[in-house]
């Protein structure tokens, strides 16, 4: 087998684009998400287009028992995972602190932080056994700067940033690379999810700019994962050219 790459949240957006990019480079993939039918479609498409093997695992990353059950029962030929892309995540709502829905907060923190912790811990024994590996953690510009009404989403991505640094320190002794990727605006299903299906508000996020695509982010992740064994990109922020940071945009009038 070629490298085995495990990508969480591969049913859409950045994760799906990563699956396409790594499949085109002939890596075998473990893809995860909650939407079983989409996982099956991605598997079919990538196996027939690239002649690789794809193993779909359907679970909610918030469900600790389900995460460990799925990864602990990987067949022997799928255990040598060399790259883990912790991508699954979401924002829910854009509300002022005093108004925000508590369940939205819990879902964001449970998914973006706890999910990343569970998947990483479940996969790590396979990397430690190989004395190498690469973990890519999906942060955000929201994990670098706090913006109005970003509260719990920003907190979840600040936590990813902290964990990214913490993992790099603790996993140094195991020869495991840890890379944080922090995109600005990427046009995926992200805004539709954040605004709970309101397409008009979701579309306004990208109005007057050429946003990043999932493929743009996948290209950068692939580059980080293709460097020589002794080179590790620790942290990388990427934005559309019309976005400077979490606040400043140069929108076409
Ligand atoms: P999408 O909504 O298009 O994709 C999100 C993916 O995460 C889906 O595959 C979804 O799969 C999966 N997912 C969400 N919740 C869970 C869960 N509880 N359990 C398992 N899988 C889950 O958005 P993006 O591709 O944009 O988002 C990917 C990552 O990038 C997220 O972490 C996001 O925070 C981050 N990001 C996005 C930016 C953007 O502007 N789009 C910018 C910066 C960071 P399913 O629904 O099938 O479970
Ligand atoms: C997604 C980018 O700016 O909407 O993480 O928080 S932003």
mmCIF file of C-alpha atoms and ligand atoms in Angstrom:
data_model
loop_
_atom_site.group_PDB
_atom_site.id
_atom_site.type_symbol
_atom_site.label_atom_id
_atom_site.label_comp_id
_atom_site.label_asym_id
_atom_site.label_seq_id
_atom_site.Cartn_x
_atom_site.Cartn_y
_atom_site.Cartn_z
ATOM 1 C CA UNK A 1 0.000 0.000 0.000
ATOM 2 C CA UNK A 2 0.970 3.613 -0.482
ATOM 3 C CA UNK A 3 0.555 6.042 2.389
ATOM 4 C CA UNK A 4 -2.672 5.717 4.334
ATOM 5 C CA UNK A 5 -4.267 9.114 4.907
ATOM 6 C CA UNK A 6 -7.190 9.497 7.336
ATOM 7 C CA UNK A 7 -9.336 12.561 6.629
ATOM 8 C CA UNK A 8 -12.172 13.537 8.960
ATOM 9 C CA UNK A 9 -15.096 15.440 7.452
ATOM 10 C CA UNK A 10 -14.482 14.179 3.926
ATOM 11 C CA UNK A 11 -18.112 14.393 2.788
ATOM 12 C CA UNK A 12 -17.869 18.067 1.833
ATOM 13 C CA UNK A 13 -15.723 21.151 1.374
ATOM 14 C CA UNK A 14 -12.082 21.120 2.417
ATOM 15 C CA UNK A 15 -12.084 17.492 3.586
ATOM 16 C CA UNK A 16 -13.567 16.212 0.331
ATOM 17 C CA UNK A 17 -11.074 18.308 -1.652
ATOM 18 C CA UNK A 18 -8.237 16.795 0.424
ATOM 19 C CA UNK A 19 -9.565 13.322 -0.374
ATOM 20 C CA UNK A 20 -9.535 14.178 -4.092
ATOM 21 C CA UNK A 21 -6.018 15.654 -3.922
ATOM 22 C CA UNK A 22 -4.435 12.774 -1.975
ATOM 23 C CA UNK A 23 -6.284 10.191 -4.088
ATOM 24 C CA UNK A 24 -4.904 11.765 -7.268
ATOM 25 C CA UNK A 25 -1.428 11.287 -5.762
ATOM 26 C CA UNK A 26 -2.258 7.580 -5.284
ATOM 27 C CA UNK A 27 -2.587 7.532 -1.516
ATOM 28 C CA UNK A 28 -5.089 5.154 0.037
ATOM 29 C CA UNK A 29 -7.683 6.903 2.135
ATOM 30 C CA UNK A 30 -9.770 6.429 5.242
ATOM 31 C CA UNK A 31 -12.578 8.966 4.959
ATOM 32 C CA UNK A 32 -14.993 9.872 7.742
ATOM 33 C CA UNK A 33 -18.183 11.847 8.241
ATOM 34 C CA UNK A 34 -21.747 11.415 9.463
ATOM 35 C CA UNK A 35 -23.388 11.228 6.010
ATOM 36 C CA UNK A 36 -23.072 7.595 4.974
ATOM 37 C CA UNK A 37 -24.381 7.990 1.415
ATOM 38 C CA UNK A 38 -21.914 10.776 0.670
ATOM 39 C CA UNK A 39 -19.036 8.686 2.010
ATOM 40 C CA UNK A 40 -20.111 5.865 -0.316
ATOM 41 C CA UNK A 41 -20.230 8.240 -3.296
ATOM 42 C CA UNK A 42 -16.778 9.685 -2.554
ATOM 43 C CA UNK A 43 -15.367 6.159 -2.197
ATOM 44 C CA UNK A 44 -16.848 5.067 -5.524
ATOM 45 C CA UNK A 45 -15.664 8.168 -7.373
ATOM 46 C CA UNK A 46 -12.103 8.118 -6.055
ATOM 47 C CA UNK A 47 -11.547 4.375 -6.364
ATOM 48 C CA UNK A 48 -12.671 4.338 -9.985
ATOM 49 C CA UNK A 49 -10.863 7.558 -10.948
ATOM 50 C CA UNK A 50 -7.517 6.798 -9.296
ATOM 51 C CA UNK A 51 -7.293 3.025 -8.712
ATOM 52 C CA UNK A 52 -6.707 3.489 -4.993
ATOM 53 C CA UNK A 53 -8.475 1.984 -1.983
ATOM 54 C CA UNK A 54 -10.884 4.019 0.121
ATOM 55 C CA UNK A 55 -12.281 2.890 3.474
ATOM 56 C CA UNK A 56 -15.299 4.913 4.635
ATOM 57 C CA UNK A 57 -15.966 5.158 8.388
ATOM 58 C CA UNK A 58 -19.278 6.708 9.392
ATOM 59 C CA UNK A 59 -19.311 8.272 12.866
ATOM 60 C CA UNK A 60 -19.923 11.502 14.712
ATOM 61 C CA UNK A 61 -16.588 12.815 16.044
ATOM 62 C CA UNK A 62 -18.405 14.050 19.171
ATOM 63 C CA UNK A 63 -19.181 10.445 20.120
ATOM 64 C CA UNK A 64 -16.093 9.244 21.992
ATOM 65 C CA UNK A 65 -17.163 5.585 22.061
ATOM 66 C CA UNK A 66 -17.983 5.587 18.330
ATOM 67 C CA UNK A 67 -14.647 7.200 17.426
ATOM 68 C CA UNK A 68 -12.601 4.660 19.379
ATOM 69 C CA UNK A 69 -14.754 1.714 18.254
ATOM 70 C CA UNK A 70 -14.316 2.623 14.567
ATOM 71 C CA UNK A 71 -10.579 3.284 14.700
ATOM 72 C CA UNK A 72 -9.702 0.464 17.102
ATOM 73 C CA UNK A 73 -11.384 -2.032 14.814
ATOM 74 C CA UNK A 74 -9.501 -1.039 11.663
ATOM 75 C CA UNK A 75 -8.387 -4.115 9.686
ATOM 76 C CA UNK A 76 -4.630 -4.751 10.014
ATOM 77 C CA UNK A 77 -3.926 -3.515 6.469
ATOM 78 C CA UNK A 78 -5.459 -0.129 7.312
ATOM 79 C CA UNK A 79 -3.647 0.535 10.574
ATOM 80 C CA UNK A 80 -0.427 2.091 9.266
ATOM 81 C CA UNK A 81 -1.930 5.573 9.025
ATOM 82 C CA UNK A 82 0.817 8.030 8.160
ATOM 83 C CA UNK A 83 -1.203 11.237 7.774
ATOM 84 C CA UNK A 84 -4.206 12.325 9.854
ATOM 85 C CA UNK A 85 -6.114 15.401 8.691
ATOM 86 C CA UNK A 86 -8.292 16.603 11.586
ATOM 87 C CA UNK A 87 -10.679 18.606 9.428
ATOM 88 C CA UNK A 88 -14.230 17.827 10.646
ATOM 89 C CA UNK A 89 -15.726 20.909 12.193
ATOM 90 C CA UNK A 90 -18.344 23.597 12.026
ATOM 91 C CA UNK A 91 -19.629 26.936 13.184
ATOM 92 C CA UNK A 92 -23.224 27.307 14.337
ATOM 93 C CA UNK A 93 -24.780 30.750 14.538
ATOM 94 C CA UNK A 94 -23.299 34.215 14.612
ATOM 95 C CA UNK A 95 -24.892 35.630 17.759
ATOM 96 C CA UNK A 96 -23.848 37.981 20.493
ATOM 97 C CA UNK A 97 -22.557 36.226 23.609
ATOM 98 C CA UNK A 98 -25.665 36.941 25.692
ATOM 99 C CA UNK A 99 -28.039 35.652 22.977
ATOM 100 C CA UNK A 100 -26.179 32.659 21.554
ATOM 101 C CA UNK A 101 -27.776 29.231 21.732
ATOM 102 C CA UNK A 102 -26.124 27.058 24.380
ATOM 103 C CA UNK A 103 -26.619 23.928 22.315
ATOM 104 C CA UNK A 104 -24.807 25.581 19.400
ATOM 105 C CA UNK A 105 -21.894 26.340 21.724
ATOM 106 C CA UNK A 106 -21.804 22.755 22.987
ATOM 107 C CA UNK A 107 -21.938 21.305 19.474
ATOM 108 C CA UNK A 108 -19.082 23.517 18.257
ATOM 109 C CA UNK A 109 -16.837 22.761 21.221
ATOM 110 C CA UNK A 110 -17.691 19.057 21.217
ATOM 111 C CA UNK A 111 -17.016 18.763 17.483
ATOM 112 C CA UNK A 112 -14.096 21.104 16.907
ATOM 113 C CA UNK A 113 -12.202 20.392 20.128
ATOM 114 C CA UNK A 114 -13.347 17.099 21.681
ATOM 115 C CA UNK A 115 -13.705 15.437 18.274
ATOM 116 C CA UNK A 116 -10.172 16.405 17.322
ATOM 117 C CA UNK A 117 -8.869 15.112 20.664
ATOM 118 C CA UNK A 118 -10.683 11.765 20.372
ATOM 119 C CA UNK A 119 -9.651 11.078 16.770
ATOM 120 C CA UNK A 120 -6.045 12.071 17.457
ATOM 121 C CA UNK A 121 -5.784 9.829 20.517
ATOM 122 C CA UNK A 122 -7.372 6.931 18.679
ATOM 123 C CA UNK A 123 -5.007 7.211 15.695
ATOM 124 C CA UNK A 124 -1.798 7.985 17.610
ATOM 125 C CA UNK A 125 -0.891 4.411 18.651
ATOM 126 C CA UNK A 126 -0.636 3.504 14.960
ATOM 127 C CA UNK A 127 1.766 6.391 14.317
ATOM 128 C CA UNK A 128 3.797 5.769 17.458
ATOM 129 C CA UNK A 129 4.241 2.133 16.383
ATOM 130 C CA UNK A 130 5.676 3.343 13.066
ATOM 131 C CA UNK A 131 7.890 5.946 14.810
ATOM 132 C CA UNK A 132 6.589 8.577 12.385
ATOM 133 C CA UNK A 133 3.463 10.359 11.259
ATOM 134 C CA UNK A 134 1.960 13.705 10.377
ATOM 135 C CA UNK A 135 -1.095 15.280 12.001
ATOM 136 C CA UNK A 136 -2.708 18.258 10.283
ATOM 137 C CA UNK A 137 -5.121 20.229 12.465
ATOM 138 C CA UNK A 138 -7.707 22.491 10.835
ATOM 139 C CA UNK A 139 -7.732 25.795 12.644
ATOM 140 C CA UNK A 140 -8.957 29.093 11.206
ATOM 141 C CA UNK A 141 -8.261 32.804 11.176
ATOM 142 C CA UNK A 142 -10.962 32.626 13.883
ATOM 143 C CA UNK A 143 -8.339 30.872 16.019
ATOM 144 C CA UNK A 144 -5.899 33.730 15.576
ATOM 145 C CA UNK A 145 -8.207 36.712 16.173
ATOM 146 C CA UNK A 146 -11.521 36.999 17.993
ATOM 147 C CA UNK A 147 -14.284 38.788 16.085
ATOM 148 C CA UNK A 148 -17.688 40.135 17.116
ATOM 149 C CA UNK A 149 -20.277 37.352 17.563
ATOM 150 C CA UNK A 150 -17.594 34.726 16.987
ATOM 151 C CA UNK A 151 -17.412 33.796 20.712
ATOM 152 C CA UNK A 152 -17.559 29.982 21.026
ATOM 153 C CA UNK A 153 -16.462 29.263 17.434
ATOM 154 C CA UNK A 154 -13.396 31.461 17.934
ATOM 155 C CA UNK A 155 -12.779 29.777 21.299
ATOM 156 C CA UNK A 156 -12.926 26.356 19.658
ATOM 157 C CA UNK A 157 -10.379 27.373 17.019
ATOM 158 C CA UNK A 158 -8.118 29.054 19.605
ATOM 159 C CA UNK A 159 -8.222 25.682 21.376
ATOM 160 C CA UNK A 160 -7.201 23.950 18.127
ATOM 161 C CA UNK A 161 -4.295 26.404 17.839
ATOM 162 C CA UNK A 162 -3.204 25.622 21.419
ATOM 163 C CA UNK A 163 -3.586 21.885 20.904
ATOM 164 C CA UNK A 164 -1.628 22.076 17.680
ATOM 165 C CA UNK A 165 1.290 23.582 19.595
ATOM 166 C CA UNK A 166 0.866 21.223 22.546
ATOM 167 C CA UNK A 167 0.775 18.145 20.317
ATOM 168 C CA UNK A 168 3.941 19.231 18.501
ATOM 169 C CA UNK A 169 5.789 19.453 21.824
ATOM 170 C CA UNK A 170 4.508 16.192 23.329
ATOM 171 C CA UNK A 171 4.797 14.169 20.117
ATOM 172 C CA UNK A 172 8.302 15.366 19.319
ATOM 173 C CA UNK A 173 9.739 12.238 20.938
ATOM 174 C CA UNK A 174 7.689 10.068 18.576
ATOM 175 C CA UNK A 175 8.934 11.803 15.401
ATOM 176 C CA UNK A 176 5.414 12.972 14.547
ATOM 177 C CA UNK A 177 4.960 16.202 12.592
ATOM 178 C CA UNK A 178 2.107 18.484 13.641
ATOM 179 C CA UNK A 179 0.859 21.231 11.336
ATOM 180 C CA UNK A 180 -1.835 23.846 11.954
ATOM 181 C CA UNK A 181 -3.699 25.168 8.906
ATOM 182 C CA UNK A 182 -5.646 28.394 9.391
ATOM 183 C CA UNK A 183 -7.765 29.444 6.408
ATOM 184 C CA UNK A 184 -9.769 32.613 5.963
ATOM 185 C CA UNK A 185 -12.939 32.560 3.851
ATOM 186 C CA UNK A 186 -13.362 29.258 1.976
ATOM 187 C CA UNK A 187 -16.572 28.739 0.003
ATOM 188 C CA UNK A 188 -17.896 25.340 1.100
ATOM 189 C CA UNK A 189 -21.021 24.257 2.996
ATOM 190 C CA UNK A 190 -19.539 26.013 6.045
ATOM 191 C CA UNK A 191 -21.670 29.194 5.876
ATOM 192 C CA UNK A 192 -24.846 27.316 4.983
ATOM 193 C CA UNK A 193 -24.311 25.211 8.120
ATOM 194 C CA UNK A 194 -23.400 28.252 10.220
ATOM 195 C CA UNK A 195 -26.533 30.141 9.149
ATOM 196 C CA UNK A 196 -28.697 27.023 9.439
ATOM 197 C CA UNK A 197 -29.707 26.777 5.798
ATOM 198 C CA UNK A 198 -30.204 30.513 5.109
ATOM 199 C CA UNK A 199 -28.564 30.651 1.664
ATOM 200 C CA UNK A 200 -28.936 34.432 1.319
ATOM 201 C CA UNK A 201 -26.888 35.179 4.458
ATOM 202 C CA UNK A 202 -24.447 32.383 3.617
ATOM 203 C CA UNK A 203 -23.848 33.793 0.123
ATOM 204 C CA UNK A 204 -23.295 37.315 1.509
ATOM 205 C CA UNK A 205 -20.186 36.010 3.301
ATOM 206 C CA UNK A 206 -18.429 35.711 -0.062
ATOM 207 C CA UNK A 207 -19.986 38.749 -1.764
ATOM 208 C CA UNK A 208 -17.480 40.920 -3.611
ATOM 209 C CA UNK A 209 -14.511 38.630 -3.051
ATOM 210 C CA UNK A 210 -13.055 35.618 -4.749
ATOM 211 C CA UNK A 211 -12.964 33.231 -1.785
ATOM 212 C CA UNK A 212 -10.651 30.292 -1.384
ATOM 213 C CA UNK A 213 -11.992 26.944 -2.563
ATOM 214 C CA UNK A 214 -11.645 23.639 -0.781
ATOM 215 C CA UNK A 215 -9.189 22.682 -3.530
ATOM 216 C CA UNK A 216 -6.984 25.700 -2.693
ATOM 217 C CA UNK A 217 -6.736 24.588 0.932
ATOM 218 C CA UNK A 218 -6.202 20.962 -0.072
ATOM 219 C CA UNK A 219 -3.311 22.050 -2.314
ATOM 220 C CA UNK A 220 -1.621 23.767 0.645
ATOM 221 C CA UNK A 221 -2.194 20.785 2.952
ATOM 222 C CA UNK A 222 -0.823 18.431 0.300
ATOM 223 C CA UNK A 223 2.287 20.616 -0.004
ATOM 224 C CA UNK A 224 2.813 20.539 3.780
ATOM 225 C CA UNK A 225 2.503 16.744 3.709
ATOM 226 C CA UNK A 226 4.854 16.301 0.738
ATOM 227 C CA UNK A 227 7.972 17.904 2.214
ATOM 228 C CA UNK A 228 11.052 15.860 3.144
ATOM 229 C CA UNK A 229 10.927 13.877 6.400
ATOM 230 C CA UNK A 230 13.090 16.420 8.240
ATOM 231 C CA UNK A 231 10.904 19.449 7.340
ATOM 232 C CA UNK A 232 7.744 20.387 9.262
ATOM 233 C CA UNK A 233 5.564 23.420 8.593
ATOM 234 C CA UNK A 234 4.308 24.226 12.087
ATOM 235 C CA UNK A 235 1.614 26.760 11.354
ATOM 236 C CA UNK A 236 0.188 28.264 8.194
ATOM 237 C CA UNK A 237 -2.409 31.011 7.679
ATOM 238 C CA UNK A 238 -3.927 31.388 4.200
ATOM 239 C CA UNK A 239 -6.578 33.833 3.054
ATOM 240 C CA UNK A 240 -8.064 34.985 -0.223
ATOM 241 C CA UNK A 241 -6.022 37.841 -1.705
ATOM 242 C CA UNK A 242 -8.973 40.139 -0.905
ATOM 243 C CA UNK A 243 -8.834 39.219 2.817
ATOM 244 C CA UNK A 244 -6.064 40.421 5.151
ATOM 245 C CA UNK A 245 -7.171 38.723 8.383
ATOM 246 C CA UNK A 246 -10.389 37.971 10.253
ATOM 247 C CA UNK A 247 -11.505 41.622 9.950
ATOM 248 C CA UNK A 248 -10.259 43.303 6.804
ATOM 249 C CA UNK A 249 -11.680 42.580 3.356
ATOM 250 C CA UNK A 250 -11.308 44.459 0.080
ATOM 251 C CA UNK A 251 -14.753 43.747 -1.372
ATOM 252 C CA UNK A 252 -15.639 44.747 -4.949
ATOM 253 C CA UNK A 253 -18.356 47.419 -4.868
HETATM 254 P P1 LIG B 1 -18.163 21.889 5.282
HETATM 255 O O1 LIG B 1 -19.424 22.155 6.042
HETATM 256 O O2 LIG B 1 -18.237 21.912 3.803
HETATM 257 O O3 LIG B 1 -17.537 20.499 5.744
HETATM 258 C C1 LIG B 1 -17.510 20.126 7.092
HETATM 259 C C2 LIG B 1 -17.164 18.653 7.205
HETATM 260 O O4 LIG B 1 -17.079 18.322 8.606
HETATM 261 C C3 LIG B 1 -18.223 17.764 6.589
HETATM 262 O O5 LIG B 1 -17.594 16.726 5.883
HETATM 263 C C4 LIG B 1 -18.973 17.214 7.793
HETATM 264 O O6 LIG B 1 -19.416 15.890 7.515
HETATM 265 C C5 LIG B 1 -17.882 17.170 8.852
HETATM 266 N N1 LIG B 1 -18.445 17.215 10.193
HETATM 267 C C6 LIG B 1 -19.069 18.265 10.795
HETATM 268 N N2 LIG B 1 -19.495 17.906 12.015
HETATM 269 C C7 LIG B 1 -19.125 16.611 12.199
HETATM 270 C C8 LIG B 1 -19.291 15.686 13.250
HETATM 271 N N3 LIG B 1 -19.910 16.004 14.391
HETATM 272 N N4 LIG B 1 -18.801 14.438 13.099
HETATM 273 C C9 LIG B 1 -18.170 14.101 11.953
HETATM 274 N N5 LIG B 1 -17.971 14.916 10.921
HETATM 275 C C10 LIG B 1 -18.450 16.172 11.046
HETATM 276 O O7 LIG B 1 -17.120 22.985 5.813
HETATM 277 P P2 LIG B 1 -15.569 23.207 5.510
HETATM 278 O O8 LIG B 1 -15.041 22.224 4.555
HETATM 279 O O9 LIG B 1 -15.403 24.629 5.229
HETATM 280 O O10 LIG B 1 -14.988 22.947 6.977
HETATM 281 C C11 LIG B 1 -13.944 22.059 7.254
HETATM 282 C C12 LIG B 1 -13.108 22.614 8.392
HETATM 283 O O11 LIG B 1 -12.508 23.832 7.976
HETATM 284 C C13 LIG B 1 -13.883 22.948 9.668
HETATM 285 O O12 LIG B 1 -13.107 22.540 10.774
HETATM 286 C C14 LIG B 1 -13.998 24.459 9.630
HETATM 287 O O13 LIG B 1 -14.125 25.014 10.914
HETATM 288 C C15 LIG B 1 -12.683 24.814 8.978
HETATM 289 N N6 LIG B 1 -12.596 26.123 8.356
HETATM 290 C C16 LIG B 1 -13.482 26.500 7.375
HETATM 291 C C17 LIG B 1 -13.370 27.753 6.801
HETATM 292 C C18 LIG B 1 -14.336 28.244 5.780
HETATM 293 O O14 LIG B 1 -14.399 29.468 5.536
HETATM 294 N N7 LIG B 1 -15.098 27.377 5.121
HETATM 295 C C19 LIG B 1 -12.290 28.665 7.179
HETATM 296 C C20 LIG B 1 -11.436 28.176 8.224
HETATM 297 C C21 LIG B 1 -11.574 26.952 8.763
HETATM 298 P P3 LIG B 1 -20.866 15.320 7.875
HETATM 299 O O15 LIG B 1 -21.826 16.457 7.859
HETATM 300 O O16 LIG B 1 -21.109 14.287 6.827
HETATM 301 O O17 LIG B 1 -20.678 14.724 9.219
HETATM 302 C C1 LIG B 2 -14.068 30.136 9.175
HETATM 303 C C2 LIG B 2 -13.576 31.499 8.838
HETATM 304 O O1 LIG B 2 -13.788 33.974 9.409
HETATM 305 O O2 LIG B 2 -15.846 32.681 9.244
HETATM 306 O O3 LIG B 2 -13.321 29.567 10.184
HETATM 307 O O4 LIG B 2 -14.388 32.423 11.133
HETATM 308 S S1 LIG B 2 -14.443 32.690 9.715
#
